[in-house]
Every structure is written in C-alpha cells, then in structure tokens.
CSV table of C-alpha atoms in Angstrom, one decimal:
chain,number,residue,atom,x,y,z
A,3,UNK,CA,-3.9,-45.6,46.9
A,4,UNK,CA,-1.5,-48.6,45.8
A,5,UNK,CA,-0.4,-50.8,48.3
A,6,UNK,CA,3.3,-52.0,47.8
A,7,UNK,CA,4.0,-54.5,50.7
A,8,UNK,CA,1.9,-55.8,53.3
A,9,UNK,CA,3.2,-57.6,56.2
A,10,UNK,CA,0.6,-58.9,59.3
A,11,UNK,CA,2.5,-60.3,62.3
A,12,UNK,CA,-0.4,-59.8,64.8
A,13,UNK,CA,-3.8,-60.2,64.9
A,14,UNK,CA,-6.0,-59.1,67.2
A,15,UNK,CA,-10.3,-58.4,65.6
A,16,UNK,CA,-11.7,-56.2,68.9
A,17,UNK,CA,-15.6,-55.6,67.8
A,18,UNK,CA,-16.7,-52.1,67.2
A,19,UNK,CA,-19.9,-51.3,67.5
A,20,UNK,CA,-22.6,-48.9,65.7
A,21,UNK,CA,-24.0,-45.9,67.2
A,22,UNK,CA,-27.5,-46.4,69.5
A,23,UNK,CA,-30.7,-45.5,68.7
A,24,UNK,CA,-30.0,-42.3,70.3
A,25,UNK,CA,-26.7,-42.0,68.5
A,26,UNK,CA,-24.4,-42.9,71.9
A,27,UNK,CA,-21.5,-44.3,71.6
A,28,UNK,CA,-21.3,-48.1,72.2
A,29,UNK,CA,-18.2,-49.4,74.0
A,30,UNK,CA,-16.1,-52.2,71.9
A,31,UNK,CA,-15.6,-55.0,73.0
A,32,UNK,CA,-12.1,-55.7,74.0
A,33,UNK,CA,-10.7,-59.1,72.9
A,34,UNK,CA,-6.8,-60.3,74.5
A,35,UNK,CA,-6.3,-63.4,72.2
A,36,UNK,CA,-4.7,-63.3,68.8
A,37,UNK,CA,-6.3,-64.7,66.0
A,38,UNK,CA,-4.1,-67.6,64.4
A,39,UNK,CA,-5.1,-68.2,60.6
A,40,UNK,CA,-3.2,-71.2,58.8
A,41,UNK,CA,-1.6,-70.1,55.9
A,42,UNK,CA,-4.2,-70.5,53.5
A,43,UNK,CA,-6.1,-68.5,55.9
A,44,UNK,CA,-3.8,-66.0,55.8
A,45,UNK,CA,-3.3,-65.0,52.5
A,46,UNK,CA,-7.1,-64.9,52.1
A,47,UNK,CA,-6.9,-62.6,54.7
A,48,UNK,CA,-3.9,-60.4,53.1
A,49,UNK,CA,-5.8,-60.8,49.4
A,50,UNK,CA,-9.0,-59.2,51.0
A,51,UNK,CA,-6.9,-56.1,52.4
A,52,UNK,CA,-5.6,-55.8,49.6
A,53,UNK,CA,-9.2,-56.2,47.6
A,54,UNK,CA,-10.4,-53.3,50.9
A,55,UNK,CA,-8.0,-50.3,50.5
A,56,UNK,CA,-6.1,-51.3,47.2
A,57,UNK,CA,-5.2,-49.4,43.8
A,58,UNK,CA,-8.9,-50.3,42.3
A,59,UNK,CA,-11.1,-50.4,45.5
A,60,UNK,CA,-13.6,-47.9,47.0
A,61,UNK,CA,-12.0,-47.1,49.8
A,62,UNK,CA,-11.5,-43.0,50.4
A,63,UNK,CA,-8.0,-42.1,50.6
A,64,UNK,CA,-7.8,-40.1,54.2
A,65,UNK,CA,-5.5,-37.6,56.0
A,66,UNK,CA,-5.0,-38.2,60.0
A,67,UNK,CA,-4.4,-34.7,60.8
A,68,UNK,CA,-4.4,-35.6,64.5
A,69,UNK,CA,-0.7,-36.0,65.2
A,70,UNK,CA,-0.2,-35.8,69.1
A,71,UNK,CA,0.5,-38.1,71.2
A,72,UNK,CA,-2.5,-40.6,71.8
A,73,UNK,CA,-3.3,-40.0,68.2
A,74,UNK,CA,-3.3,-42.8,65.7
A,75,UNK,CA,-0.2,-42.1,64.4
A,76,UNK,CA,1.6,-42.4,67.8
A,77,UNK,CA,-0.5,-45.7,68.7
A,78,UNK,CA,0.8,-46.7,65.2
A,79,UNK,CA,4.5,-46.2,65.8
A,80,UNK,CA,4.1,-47.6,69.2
A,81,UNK,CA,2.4,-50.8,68.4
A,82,UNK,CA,4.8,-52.0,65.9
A,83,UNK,CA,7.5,-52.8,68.4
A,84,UNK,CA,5.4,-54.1,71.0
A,85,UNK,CA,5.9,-57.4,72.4
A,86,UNK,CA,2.5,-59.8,72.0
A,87,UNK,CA,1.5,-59.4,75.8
A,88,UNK,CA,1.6,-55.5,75.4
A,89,UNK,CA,0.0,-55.4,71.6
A,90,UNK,CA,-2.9,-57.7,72.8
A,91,UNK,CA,-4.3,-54.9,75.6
A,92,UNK,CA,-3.0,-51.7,73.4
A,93,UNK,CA,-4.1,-52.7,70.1
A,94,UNK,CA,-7.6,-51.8,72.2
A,95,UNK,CA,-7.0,-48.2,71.6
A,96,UNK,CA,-7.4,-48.2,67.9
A,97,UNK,CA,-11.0,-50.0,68.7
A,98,UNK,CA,-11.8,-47.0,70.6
A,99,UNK,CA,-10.0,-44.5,68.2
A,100,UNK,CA,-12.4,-46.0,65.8
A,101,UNK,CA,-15.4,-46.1,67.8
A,102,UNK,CA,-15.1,-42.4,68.9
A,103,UNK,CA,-14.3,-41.3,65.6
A,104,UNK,CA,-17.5,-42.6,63.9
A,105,UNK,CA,-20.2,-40.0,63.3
A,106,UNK,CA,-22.9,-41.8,61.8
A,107,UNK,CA,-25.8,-44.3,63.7
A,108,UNK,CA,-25.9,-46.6,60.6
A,109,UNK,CA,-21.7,-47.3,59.9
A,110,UNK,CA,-19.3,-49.3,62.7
C-alpha cells in the first residue's frame, strides 16, 4: 500500500486491550481529551504512520467488507466532519470496533 497524503487534525489514543486469560474481551478504556503534540512531535508522529502502513512496511493490506451502518466505514465518513466535542466520545467506537474485532489472546 503507498500512502499519498496524510493529514491528522485530531487525536484522540483510547487503550485497547488484549484478550483474558480466558480469551474475553477486555473493555477499552475510553479517553475524552485530545492529545496535543508540538510540531516536532507531530511529524514524528506522521513519519511513524507512515513507517506503520507505508509502501515498504509489514503491514497486511485489508478489505472491510462490513459496509452497513455502524461499520467502520460509516464511523469513518462520520467522524471526519465531526466537531471536537462529538469526535472525542465517538472516536470510542473505533476502540471497540477494534477490540471486538480481535481474535487472538496474545495481539491488542
């Protein structure tokens, strides 16, 4: 995959948890404040994304077949014109999108 443009306007690192010893799902934990980098910071930041899902990374290229409405996708297109009150409790939903979606004990 080759990223072209990145552009962060928001923020917002909710923890995800692994799996339980007996494999349950752990609740994440739900954080409202935004994270403010200086720009340093920032383009650290942006330079490790890129480094995570770029042209020469590791990362597996996915499909999100789910396309209704509470699906990724929709929280996507949603969250991108959300005011900062309303993007700090919604962005919560891709925590436990993530959360749900992970299989494995050993892998947040």
């Amino acid at each position: 995959m080759r990223l072209l443009k990145l552009k962060i306007d928001k923020i917002i690192i909710h923890q995800v948890y692994q799996r339980d010893a007996e494999g349950r799902r752990v609740k994440p934990m739900q954080i409202r404040e935004y994270t403010r980098f200086d720009p340093e910071a920032m383009e650290t930041f942006k330079q490790r994304i890129f480094e995570a899902l770029g042209e020469s990374s590791k990362a597996v290229e996915m499909e999100i077949v789910k396309q209704e409405e509470n699906d990724v996708s929709f929280l996507v297109n949603r969250s991108i014109d959300e005011d900062d009150a309303t993007f700090a409790v919604s962005s919560y939903d891709f925590a436990v999108k993530l959360s749900d979606s992970q299989l494995s004990k050993g892998i947040p």
